[in-house]
Coordinates of C-alpha atoms and ligand atoms in Angstrom, one line a residue:
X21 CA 0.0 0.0 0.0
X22 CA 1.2 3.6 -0.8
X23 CA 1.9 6.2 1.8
X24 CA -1.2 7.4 3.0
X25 CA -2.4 10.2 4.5
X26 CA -3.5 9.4 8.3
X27 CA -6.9 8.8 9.3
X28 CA -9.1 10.7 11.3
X29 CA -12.2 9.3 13.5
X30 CA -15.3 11.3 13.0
X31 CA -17.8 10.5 15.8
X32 CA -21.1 10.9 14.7
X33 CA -22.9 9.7 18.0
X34 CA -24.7 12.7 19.2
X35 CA -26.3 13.8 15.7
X36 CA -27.1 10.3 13.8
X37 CA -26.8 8.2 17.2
X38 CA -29.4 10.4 18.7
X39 CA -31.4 9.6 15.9
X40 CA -31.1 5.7 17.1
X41 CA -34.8 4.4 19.1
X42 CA -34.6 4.9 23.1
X43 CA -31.4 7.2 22.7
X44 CA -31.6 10.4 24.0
X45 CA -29.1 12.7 25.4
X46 CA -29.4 15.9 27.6
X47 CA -27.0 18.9 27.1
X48 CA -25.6 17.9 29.9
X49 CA -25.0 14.7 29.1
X50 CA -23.7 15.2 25.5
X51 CA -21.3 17.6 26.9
X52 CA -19.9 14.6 28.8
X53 CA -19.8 12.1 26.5
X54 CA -18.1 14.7 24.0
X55 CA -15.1 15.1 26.7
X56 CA -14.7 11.6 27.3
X57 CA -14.5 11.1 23.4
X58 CA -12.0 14.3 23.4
X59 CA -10.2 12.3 26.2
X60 CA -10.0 9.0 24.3
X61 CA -8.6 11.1 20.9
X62 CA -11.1 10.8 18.7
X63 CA -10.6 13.5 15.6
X64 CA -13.8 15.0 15.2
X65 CA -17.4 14.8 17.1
X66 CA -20.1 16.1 15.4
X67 CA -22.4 18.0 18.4
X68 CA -25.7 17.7 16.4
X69 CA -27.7 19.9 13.8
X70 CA -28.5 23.4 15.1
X71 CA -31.0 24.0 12.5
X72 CA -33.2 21.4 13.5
X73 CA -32.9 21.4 17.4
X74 CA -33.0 23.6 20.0
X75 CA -30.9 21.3 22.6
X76 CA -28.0 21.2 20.1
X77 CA -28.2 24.9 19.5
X78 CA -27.4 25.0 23.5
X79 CA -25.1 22.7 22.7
X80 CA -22.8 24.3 20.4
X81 CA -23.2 27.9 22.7
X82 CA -21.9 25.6 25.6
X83 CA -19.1 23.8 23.2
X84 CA -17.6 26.8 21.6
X85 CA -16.8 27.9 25.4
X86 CA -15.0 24.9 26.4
X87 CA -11.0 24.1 25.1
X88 CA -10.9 20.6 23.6
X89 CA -7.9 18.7 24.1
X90 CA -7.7 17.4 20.1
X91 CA -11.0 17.0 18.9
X92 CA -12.8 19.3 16.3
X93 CA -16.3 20.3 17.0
X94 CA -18.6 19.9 13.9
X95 CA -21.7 21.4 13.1
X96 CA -24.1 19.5 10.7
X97 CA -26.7 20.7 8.0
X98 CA -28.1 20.4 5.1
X99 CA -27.3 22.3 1.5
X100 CA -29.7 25.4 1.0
X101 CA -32.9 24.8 -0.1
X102 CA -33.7 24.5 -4.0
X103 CA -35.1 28.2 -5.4
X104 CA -33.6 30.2 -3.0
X105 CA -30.1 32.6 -1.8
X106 CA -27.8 30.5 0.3
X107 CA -27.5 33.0 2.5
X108 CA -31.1 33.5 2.8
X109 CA -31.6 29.7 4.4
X110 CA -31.8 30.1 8.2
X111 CA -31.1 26.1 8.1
X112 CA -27.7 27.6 6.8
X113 CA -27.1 30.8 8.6
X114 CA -27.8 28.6 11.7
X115 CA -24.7 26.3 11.1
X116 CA -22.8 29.6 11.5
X117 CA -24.1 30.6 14.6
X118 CA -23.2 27.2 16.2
X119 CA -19.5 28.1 15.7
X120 CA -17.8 25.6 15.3
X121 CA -14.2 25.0 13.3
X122 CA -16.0 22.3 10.9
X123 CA -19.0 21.8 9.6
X124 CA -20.1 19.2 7.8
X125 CA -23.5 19.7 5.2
X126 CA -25.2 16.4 3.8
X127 CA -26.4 17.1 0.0
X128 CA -28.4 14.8 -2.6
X129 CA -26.7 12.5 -4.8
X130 CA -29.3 10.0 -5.9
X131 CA -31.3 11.4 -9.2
X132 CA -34.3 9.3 -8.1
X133 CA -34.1 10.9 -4.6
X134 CA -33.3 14.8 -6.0
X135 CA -35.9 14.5 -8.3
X136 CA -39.1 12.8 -6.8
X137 CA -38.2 13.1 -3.4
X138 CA -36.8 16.5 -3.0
X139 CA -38.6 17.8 -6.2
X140 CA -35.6 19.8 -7.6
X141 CA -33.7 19.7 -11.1
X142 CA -30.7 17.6 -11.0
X143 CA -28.6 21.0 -12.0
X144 CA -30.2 22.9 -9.2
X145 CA -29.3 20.4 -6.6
X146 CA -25.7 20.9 -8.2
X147 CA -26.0 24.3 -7.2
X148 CA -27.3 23.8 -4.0
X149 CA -24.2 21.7 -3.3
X150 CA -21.7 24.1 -4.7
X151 CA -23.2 27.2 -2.8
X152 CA -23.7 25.9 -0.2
X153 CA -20.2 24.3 0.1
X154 CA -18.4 27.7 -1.0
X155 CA -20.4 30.1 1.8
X156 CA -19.8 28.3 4.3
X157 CA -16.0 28.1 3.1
X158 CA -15.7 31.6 2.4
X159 CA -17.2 31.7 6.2
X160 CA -14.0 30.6 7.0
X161 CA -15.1 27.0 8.2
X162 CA -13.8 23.8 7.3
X163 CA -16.2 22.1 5.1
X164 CA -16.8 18.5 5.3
X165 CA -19.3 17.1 2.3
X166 CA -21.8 14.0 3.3
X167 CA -23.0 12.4 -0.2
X168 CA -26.1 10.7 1.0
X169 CA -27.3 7.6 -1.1
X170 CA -23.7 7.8 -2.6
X171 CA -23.5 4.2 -3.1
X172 CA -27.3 3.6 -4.0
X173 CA -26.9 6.5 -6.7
X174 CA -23.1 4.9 -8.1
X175 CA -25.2 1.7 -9.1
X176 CA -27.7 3.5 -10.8
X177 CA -26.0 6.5 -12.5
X178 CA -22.7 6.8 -12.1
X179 CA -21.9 9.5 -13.7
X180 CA -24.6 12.3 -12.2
X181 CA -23.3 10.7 -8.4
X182 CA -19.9 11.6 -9.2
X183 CA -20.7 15.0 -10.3
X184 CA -22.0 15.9 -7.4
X185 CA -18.6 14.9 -5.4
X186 CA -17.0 16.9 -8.1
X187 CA -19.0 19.9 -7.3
X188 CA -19.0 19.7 -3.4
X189 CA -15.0 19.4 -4.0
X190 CA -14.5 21.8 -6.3
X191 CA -16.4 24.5 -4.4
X192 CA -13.8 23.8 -1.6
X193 CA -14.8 20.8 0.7
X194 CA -11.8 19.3 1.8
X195 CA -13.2 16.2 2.6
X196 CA -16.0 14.6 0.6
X197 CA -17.5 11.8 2.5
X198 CA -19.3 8.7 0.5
X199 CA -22.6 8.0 2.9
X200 CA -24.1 4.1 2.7
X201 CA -27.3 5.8 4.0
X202 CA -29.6 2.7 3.7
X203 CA -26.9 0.6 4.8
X204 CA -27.3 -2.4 1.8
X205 CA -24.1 -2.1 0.2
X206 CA -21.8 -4.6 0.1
X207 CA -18.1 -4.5 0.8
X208 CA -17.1 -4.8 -2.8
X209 CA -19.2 -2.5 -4.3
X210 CA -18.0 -0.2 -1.5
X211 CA -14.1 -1.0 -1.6
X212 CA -14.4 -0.2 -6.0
X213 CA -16.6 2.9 -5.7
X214 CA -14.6 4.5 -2.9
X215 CA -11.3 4.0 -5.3
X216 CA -13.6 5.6 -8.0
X217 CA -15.0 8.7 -6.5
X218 CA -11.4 9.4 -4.9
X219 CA -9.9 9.3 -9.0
X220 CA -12.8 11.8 -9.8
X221 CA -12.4 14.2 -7.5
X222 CA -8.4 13.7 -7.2
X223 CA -8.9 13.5 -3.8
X224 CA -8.6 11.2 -0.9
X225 CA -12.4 10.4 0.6
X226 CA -14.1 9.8 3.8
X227 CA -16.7 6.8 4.8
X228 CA -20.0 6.9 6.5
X229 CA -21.7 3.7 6.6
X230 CA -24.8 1.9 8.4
X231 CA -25.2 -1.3 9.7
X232 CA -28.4 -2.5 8.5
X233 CA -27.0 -5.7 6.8
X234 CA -24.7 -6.0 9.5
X235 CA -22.4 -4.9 7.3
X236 CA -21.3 -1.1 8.6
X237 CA -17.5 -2.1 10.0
X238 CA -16.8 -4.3 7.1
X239 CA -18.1 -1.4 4.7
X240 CA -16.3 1.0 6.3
X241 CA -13.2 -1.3 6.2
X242 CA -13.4 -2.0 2.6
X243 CA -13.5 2.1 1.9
X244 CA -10.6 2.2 4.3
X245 CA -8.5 -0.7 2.3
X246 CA -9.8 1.1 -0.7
X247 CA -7.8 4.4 0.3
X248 CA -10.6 6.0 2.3
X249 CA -9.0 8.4 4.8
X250 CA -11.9 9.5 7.1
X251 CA -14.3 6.7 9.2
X252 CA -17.3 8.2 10.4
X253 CA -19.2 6.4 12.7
X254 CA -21.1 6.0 16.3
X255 CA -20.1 4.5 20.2
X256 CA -21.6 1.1 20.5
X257 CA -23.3 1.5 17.1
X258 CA -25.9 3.7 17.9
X259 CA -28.0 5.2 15.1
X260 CA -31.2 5.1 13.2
X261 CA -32.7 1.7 12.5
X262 CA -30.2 -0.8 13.2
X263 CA -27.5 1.7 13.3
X264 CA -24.5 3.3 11.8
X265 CA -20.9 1.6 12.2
X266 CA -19.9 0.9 15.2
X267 CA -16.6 2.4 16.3
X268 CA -16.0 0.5 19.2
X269 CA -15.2 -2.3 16.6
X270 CA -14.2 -0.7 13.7
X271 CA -11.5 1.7 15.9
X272 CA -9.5 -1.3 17.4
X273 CA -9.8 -3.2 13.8
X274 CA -7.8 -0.8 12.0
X275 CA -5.6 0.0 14.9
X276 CA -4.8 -3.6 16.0
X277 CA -5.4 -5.4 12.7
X278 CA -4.5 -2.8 10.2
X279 CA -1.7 -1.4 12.4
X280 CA -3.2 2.4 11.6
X281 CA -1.9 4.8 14.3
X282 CA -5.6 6.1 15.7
X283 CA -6.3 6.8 19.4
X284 CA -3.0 6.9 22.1
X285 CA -4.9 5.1 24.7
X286 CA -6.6 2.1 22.8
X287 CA -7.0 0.5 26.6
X288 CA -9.8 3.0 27.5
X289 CA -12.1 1.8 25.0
X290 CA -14.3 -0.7 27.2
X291 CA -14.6 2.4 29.5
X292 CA -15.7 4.7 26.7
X293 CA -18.5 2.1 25.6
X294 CA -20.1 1.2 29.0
X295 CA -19.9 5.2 30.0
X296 CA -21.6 5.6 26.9
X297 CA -24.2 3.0 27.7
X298 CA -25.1 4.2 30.7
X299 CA -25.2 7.6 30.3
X300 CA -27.7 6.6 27.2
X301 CA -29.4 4.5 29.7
X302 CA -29.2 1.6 27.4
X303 CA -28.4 -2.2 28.4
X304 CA -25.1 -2.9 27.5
X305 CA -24.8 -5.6 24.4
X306 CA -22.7 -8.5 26.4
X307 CA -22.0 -10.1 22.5
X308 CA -20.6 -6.6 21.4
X309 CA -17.0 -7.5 19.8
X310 CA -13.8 -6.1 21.6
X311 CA -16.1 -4.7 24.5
X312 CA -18.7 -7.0 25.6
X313 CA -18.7 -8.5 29.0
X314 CA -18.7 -12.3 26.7
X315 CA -15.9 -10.8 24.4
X316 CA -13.7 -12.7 26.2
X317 CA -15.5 -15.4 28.2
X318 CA -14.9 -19.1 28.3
X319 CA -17.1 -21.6 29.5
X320 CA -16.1 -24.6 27.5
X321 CA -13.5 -26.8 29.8
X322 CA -11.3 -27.4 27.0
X323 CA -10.9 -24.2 26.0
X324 CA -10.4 -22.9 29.6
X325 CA -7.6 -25.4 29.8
X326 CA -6.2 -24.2 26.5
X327 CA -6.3 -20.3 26.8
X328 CA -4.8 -20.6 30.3
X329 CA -1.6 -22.5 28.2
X330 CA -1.5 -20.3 25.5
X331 CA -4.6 -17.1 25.1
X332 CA -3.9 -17.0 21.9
X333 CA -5.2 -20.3 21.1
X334 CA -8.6 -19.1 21.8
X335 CA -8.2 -15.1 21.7
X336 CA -8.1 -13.2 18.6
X337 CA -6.6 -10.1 20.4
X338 CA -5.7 -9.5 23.7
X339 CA -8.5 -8.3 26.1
X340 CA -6.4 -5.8 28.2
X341 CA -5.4 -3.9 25.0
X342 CA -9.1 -2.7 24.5
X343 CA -9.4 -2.5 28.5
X344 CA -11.3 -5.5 28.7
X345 CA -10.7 -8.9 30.5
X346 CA -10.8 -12.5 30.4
X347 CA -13.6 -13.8 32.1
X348 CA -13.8 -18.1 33.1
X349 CA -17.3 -19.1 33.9
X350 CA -19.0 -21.7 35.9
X351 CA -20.7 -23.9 33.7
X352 CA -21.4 -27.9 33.1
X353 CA -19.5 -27.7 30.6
X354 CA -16.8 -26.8 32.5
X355 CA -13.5 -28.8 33.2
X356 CA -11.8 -29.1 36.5
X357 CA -9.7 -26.0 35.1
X358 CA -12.5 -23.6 35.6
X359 CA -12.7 -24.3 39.0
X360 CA -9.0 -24.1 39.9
X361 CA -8.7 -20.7 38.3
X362 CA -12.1 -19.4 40.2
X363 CA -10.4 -20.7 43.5
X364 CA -7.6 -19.4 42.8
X365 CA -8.7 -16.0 42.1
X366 CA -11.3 -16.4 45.4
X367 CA -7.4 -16.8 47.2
X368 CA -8.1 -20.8 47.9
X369 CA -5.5 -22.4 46.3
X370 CA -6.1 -26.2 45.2
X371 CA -4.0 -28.4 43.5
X372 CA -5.4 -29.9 40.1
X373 CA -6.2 -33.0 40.1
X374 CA -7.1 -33.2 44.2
X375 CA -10.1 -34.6 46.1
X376 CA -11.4 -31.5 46.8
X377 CA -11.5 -30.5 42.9
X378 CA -13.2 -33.7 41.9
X379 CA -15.8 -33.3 44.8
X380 CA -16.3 -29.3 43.4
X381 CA -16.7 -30.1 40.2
X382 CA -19.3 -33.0 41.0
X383 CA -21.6 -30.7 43.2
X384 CA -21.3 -27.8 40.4
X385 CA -22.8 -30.3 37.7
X386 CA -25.2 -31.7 40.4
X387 CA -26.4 -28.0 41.4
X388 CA -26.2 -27.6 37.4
X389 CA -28.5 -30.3 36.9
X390 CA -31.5 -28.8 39.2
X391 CA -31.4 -25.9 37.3
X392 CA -28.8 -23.8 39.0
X393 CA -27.0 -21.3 36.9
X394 CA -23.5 -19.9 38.4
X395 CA -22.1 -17.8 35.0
X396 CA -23.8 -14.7 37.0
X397 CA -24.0 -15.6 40.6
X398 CA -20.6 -15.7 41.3
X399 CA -21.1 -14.7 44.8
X400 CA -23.4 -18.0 45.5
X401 CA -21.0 -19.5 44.2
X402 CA -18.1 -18.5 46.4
X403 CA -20.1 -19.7 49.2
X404 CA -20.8 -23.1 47.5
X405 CA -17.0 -23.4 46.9
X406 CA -16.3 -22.0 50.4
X407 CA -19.1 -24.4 52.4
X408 CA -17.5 -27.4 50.3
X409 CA -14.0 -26.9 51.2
X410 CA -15.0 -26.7 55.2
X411 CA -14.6 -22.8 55.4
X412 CA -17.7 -21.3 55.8
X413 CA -20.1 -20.7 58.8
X414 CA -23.5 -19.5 58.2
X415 CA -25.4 -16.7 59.0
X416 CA -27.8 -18.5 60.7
X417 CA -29.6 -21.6 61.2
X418 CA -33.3 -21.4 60.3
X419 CA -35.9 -22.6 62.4
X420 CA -38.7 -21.6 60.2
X421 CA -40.2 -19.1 58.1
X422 CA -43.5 -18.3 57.0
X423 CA -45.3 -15.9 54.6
X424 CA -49.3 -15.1 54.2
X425 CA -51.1 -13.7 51.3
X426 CA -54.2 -12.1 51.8
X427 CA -56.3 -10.6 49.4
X428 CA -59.7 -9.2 50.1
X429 CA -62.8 -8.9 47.9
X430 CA -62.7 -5.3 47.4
X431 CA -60.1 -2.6 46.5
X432 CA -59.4 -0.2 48.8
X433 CA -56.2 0.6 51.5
X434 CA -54.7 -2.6 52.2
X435 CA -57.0 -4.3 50.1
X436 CA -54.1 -7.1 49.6
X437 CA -51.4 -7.2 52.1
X438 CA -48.1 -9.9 52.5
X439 CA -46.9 -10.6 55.8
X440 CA -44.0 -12.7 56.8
X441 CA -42.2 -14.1 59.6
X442 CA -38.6 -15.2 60.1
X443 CA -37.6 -17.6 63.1
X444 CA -33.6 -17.9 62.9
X445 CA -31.3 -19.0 65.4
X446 CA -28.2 -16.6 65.5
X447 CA -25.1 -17.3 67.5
X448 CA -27.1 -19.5 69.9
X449 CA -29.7 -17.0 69.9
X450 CA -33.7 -17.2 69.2
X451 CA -34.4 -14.2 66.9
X452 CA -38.2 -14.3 65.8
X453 CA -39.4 -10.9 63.7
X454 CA -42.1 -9.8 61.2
X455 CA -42.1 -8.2 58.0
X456 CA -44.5 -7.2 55.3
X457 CA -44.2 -5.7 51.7
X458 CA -46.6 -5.6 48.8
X459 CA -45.3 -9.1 47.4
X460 CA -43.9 -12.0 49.2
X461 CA -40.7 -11.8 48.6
X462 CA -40.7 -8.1 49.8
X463 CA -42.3 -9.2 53.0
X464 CA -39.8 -12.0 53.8
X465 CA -37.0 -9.7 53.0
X466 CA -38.1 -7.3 55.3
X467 CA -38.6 -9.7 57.9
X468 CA -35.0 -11.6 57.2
X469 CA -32.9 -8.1 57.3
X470 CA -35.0 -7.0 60.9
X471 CA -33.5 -10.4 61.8
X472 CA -30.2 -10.0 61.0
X473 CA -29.4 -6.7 61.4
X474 CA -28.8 -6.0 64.6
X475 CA -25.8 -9.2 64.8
X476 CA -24.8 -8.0 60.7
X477 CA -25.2 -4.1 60.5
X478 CA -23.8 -4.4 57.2
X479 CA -27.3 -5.8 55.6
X480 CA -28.5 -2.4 56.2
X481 CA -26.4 -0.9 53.2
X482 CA -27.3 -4.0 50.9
X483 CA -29.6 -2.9 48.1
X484 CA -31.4 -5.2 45.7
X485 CA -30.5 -4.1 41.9
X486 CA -32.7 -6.9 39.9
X487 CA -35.0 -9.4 40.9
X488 CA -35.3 -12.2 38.0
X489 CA -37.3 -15.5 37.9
X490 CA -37.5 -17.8 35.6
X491 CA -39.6 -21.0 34.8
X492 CA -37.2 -23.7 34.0
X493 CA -38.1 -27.4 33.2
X494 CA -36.8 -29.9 35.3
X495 CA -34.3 -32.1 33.0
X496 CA -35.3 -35.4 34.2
X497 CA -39.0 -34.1 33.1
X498 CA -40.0 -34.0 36.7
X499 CA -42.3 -30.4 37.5
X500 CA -41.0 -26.9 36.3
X501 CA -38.7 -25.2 38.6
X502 CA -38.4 -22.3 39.0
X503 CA -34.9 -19.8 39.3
X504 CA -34.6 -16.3 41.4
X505 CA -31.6 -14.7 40.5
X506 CA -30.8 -11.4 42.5
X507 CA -28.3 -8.8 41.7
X508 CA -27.3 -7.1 45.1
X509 CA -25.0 -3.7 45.6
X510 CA -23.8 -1.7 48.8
X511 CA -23.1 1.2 46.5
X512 CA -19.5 -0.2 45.8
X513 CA -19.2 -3.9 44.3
X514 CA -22.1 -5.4 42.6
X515 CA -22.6 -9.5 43.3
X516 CA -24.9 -12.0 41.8
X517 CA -26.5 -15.0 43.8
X518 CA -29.3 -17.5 42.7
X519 CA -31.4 -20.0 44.1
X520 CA -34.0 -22.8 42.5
X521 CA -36.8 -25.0 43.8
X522 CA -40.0 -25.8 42.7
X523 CA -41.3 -23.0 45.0
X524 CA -40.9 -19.4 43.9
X525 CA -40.8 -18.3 48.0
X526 CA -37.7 -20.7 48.5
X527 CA -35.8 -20.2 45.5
X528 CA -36.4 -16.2 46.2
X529 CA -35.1 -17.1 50.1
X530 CA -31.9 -18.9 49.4
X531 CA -31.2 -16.3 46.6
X532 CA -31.7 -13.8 49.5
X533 CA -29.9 -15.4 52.2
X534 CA -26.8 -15.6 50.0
X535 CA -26.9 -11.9 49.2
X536 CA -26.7 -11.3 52.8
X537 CA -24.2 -14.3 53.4
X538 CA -22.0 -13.1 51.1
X539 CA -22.2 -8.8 51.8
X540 CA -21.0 -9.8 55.6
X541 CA -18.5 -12.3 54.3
X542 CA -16.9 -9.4 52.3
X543 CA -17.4 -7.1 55.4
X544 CA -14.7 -9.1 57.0
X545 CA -17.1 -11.3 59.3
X546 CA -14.7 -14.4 59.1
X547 CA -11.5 -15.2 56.0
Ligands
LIG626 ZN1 -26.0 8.4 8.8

């Protein structure tokens, strides 16, 4: 390959990510993802469209204030109107006011789209392109060009599509950037139309691609191989529909794979993405490539036995260079080397091949059997592996508990009402109390942490995150069971414990018990 000029990241995740369903993004918050992209060195972040939105108009007012450590601030817009003065379109005007150094206007390509679409001439939307291009220039901005439909419009007319480059370019763009708007191009088409365009206009080009053929990294990749010198894309893949191309796996591809000099701290990445997330208030994808919690997870025995050899064997990259990590779950399908790693880590020590791994393992695929599931309950299962090695003492020992359900015939206060009571015996003490709560669960809970409170004042600052149940069938075809699953936090760590049973209460009350088990266990209540 030729010397190339380098490439520059274009993040794209606060104008077309926005644009994604259930993503939305206050000032505030797109302030703070735009510093944490700043931080991670991407090239350019495109704030949003002042001409269309009020929120990015504050914004931009708030942006221009602020020094960026390396990134650009772009502005994006459309071309001017057809029938009209360029510097009569307030859509335009507006991109000045937002002030920032670039700005980047989208304009027709597609002669189906110009003409019955937008309702133009296909020499007026030429115009449109090239005026709006050069006042924006003469503005003293740098102009970025977005060919929408580019590759939609190459396949039918190849020639009007490659005018319009020529005119965005030759009114002074200096970057024209080929948009895969409805995302159903394929890498080929993409890779030979990118060298194409870039001939026409002498000029290296930039990529924008979607993802909805799953395609939007390996389209943007092609236009990169292709000579492409700017990749525009989204965090996580947001953006409308299915979404645009997903940085998060395209950045380390051509940093990693391609060896193209990109971001200084490549490590941050996982960080960037689950900030990302949860500032967007969106689940985080555990499948995502490079930065999903299962990126790295092995569950298969053999291949737990194998990556702990060699990671390559079963690694295509290195977790920690993306800031993510190897994870070993608990599974049936696990070997004995699963086990010895987890004890390890938990700081018990046992030698492979020992007594005390055979009779782990054999409990795990018992447990397994009934329905348990330890992949996210690693804290029940630290006490498993704890009681099983002879080095645990339990909370308590239960005398009894009982819950009541009543529901009268007419709504109205306390029209249904659970009450509960706990009988536990705690260091050789009787402790009986009460709880209630709108469910049953809720009332035994309340009841179990009145209990053990006053000898465990560390159940007071356990929260429950998630509450999950589901129906399993038994796999020796006996009844369904059914598993709780609860996701605990003290503010600090997060830990997962379950419990099963053909009784919702008692799979819901071992679940429980563990949470609390394992929150005074980590408050230093025994080693
Ligand atoms: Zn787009």
């Amino acid at each position: 390959m030729p010397a190339r000029q380098k490439i520059t990241i274009y993040d794209t995740t606060l104008r077309d990510g926005t644009q994604g369903t259930g993503i939305s993004f206050s000032v505030q918050d797109k302030l703070r993802v735009a510093e944490r992209l700043d931080e991670f060195g991407i090239h350019y972040i495109e704030g949003g469209w002042p001409g269309s939105n009020p929120k990015d108009v504050a914004f931009f007012e708030a942006a221009a204030k602020k020094s960026w450590r390396q990134a650009k601030i772009a502005a994006f817009g459309m071309t001017r109107r057809g029938g009209m003065k360029v510097e009569e379109d307030a859509q335009v005007r507006q991109l000045l006011v937002a002030e920032t150094p670039v700005v980047t206007v989208v304009g027709k390509t597609w002669p189906l789209h110009v003409r019955e679409v937008f309702g133009v001439s296909l020499e007026e939307n030429l115009a449109m392109i090239r005026d709006t291009v050069a006042y924006l220039k003469a503005n003293g901005r740098e102009v970025f060009y977005d060919a929408e439909h580019f590759f939609d419009s190459y396949r039918e007319d190849e020639e009007y599509t490659l005018a319009t480059i020529r005119a965005a370019s030759d009114a002074g763009a200096s970057l024209v950037i080929l948009c895969d708007t409805n995302g159903g191009s394929l890498p080929g088409l993409v890779g030979a139309a990118t060298a194409k365009a870039a001939t026409a206009i002498g000029a290296p080009v930039g990529t924008h691609t979607h993802d909805d053929s799953g395609l939007g990294v390996a389209n943007a990749l092609a236009a990169v191989e292709a000579g492409a010198i700017q990749v525009q894309g989204t965090v996580n893949g947001y953006g409308e529909r299915v979404g645009n191309c997903n940085l998060t796996t395209l950045v380390p591809l051509l940093q990693l794979k391609l060896g193209l000099p990109l971001v200084a701290d490549l490590a941050r990445l996982t960080e960037l993405s689950r900030f990302v997330d949860e500032l967007a208030n969106v689940p985080q994808s555990i499948r995502a490539p490079f930065v999903g919690r299962a990126a790295f997870t092995h569950k298969g025995g053999l291949h737990v036995h194998a990556v702990q050899k060699l990671a390559r064997s079963y690694e295509h990259v290195d977790p920690s260079l993306v800031g993510n990590e190897r994870v070993v779950t608990i599974s049936d399908l696990s070997g004995q080397s699963n086990i010895l790693m987890k004890a390890e880590a938990m700081g018990f020590p046992i030698a492979k091949g020992s007594p005390e791994v055979a009779k782990v393992l054999q409990e795990v695929k018992r447990l397994e059997h009934e329905g348990y599931e330890f992949e996210s309950a690693e804290a029940s299962f630290e006490l498993l592996l704890r009681r099983l090695l002879g080095n645990h003492r339990p909370l308590f020992e239960l005398e009894e508990y009982h819950c009541e359900f009543v529901r009268a015939g007419k709504a109205g206060s306390d029209w249904n009402k659970c009450v509960a009571a706990v009988k536990l015996r705690i260091q050789d003490e009787l402790v009986h109390r009460e709880g209630s709560g709108d469910g049953p669960v809720n009332a035994l809970d309340a009841a179990l942490r009145a209990a053990l409170e006053p000898s465990y004042p560390v159940v007071a600052s356990v929260r429950l995150d998630d509450y999950k149940v589901r129906i399993i069938n038994g796999r020796l075809g006996t009844a369904a069971r059914t598993r709780v699953f609860i996701l605990s936090t003290d503010g600090r760590a997060q830990w997962g414990t379950v419990g099963v049973s053909d009784n919702i209460i008692e799979a819901s009350w071992q679940a429980l018990v563990d949470s609390y088990d394992y929150a005074a266990l980590q408050a230093g209540r025994e080693s």
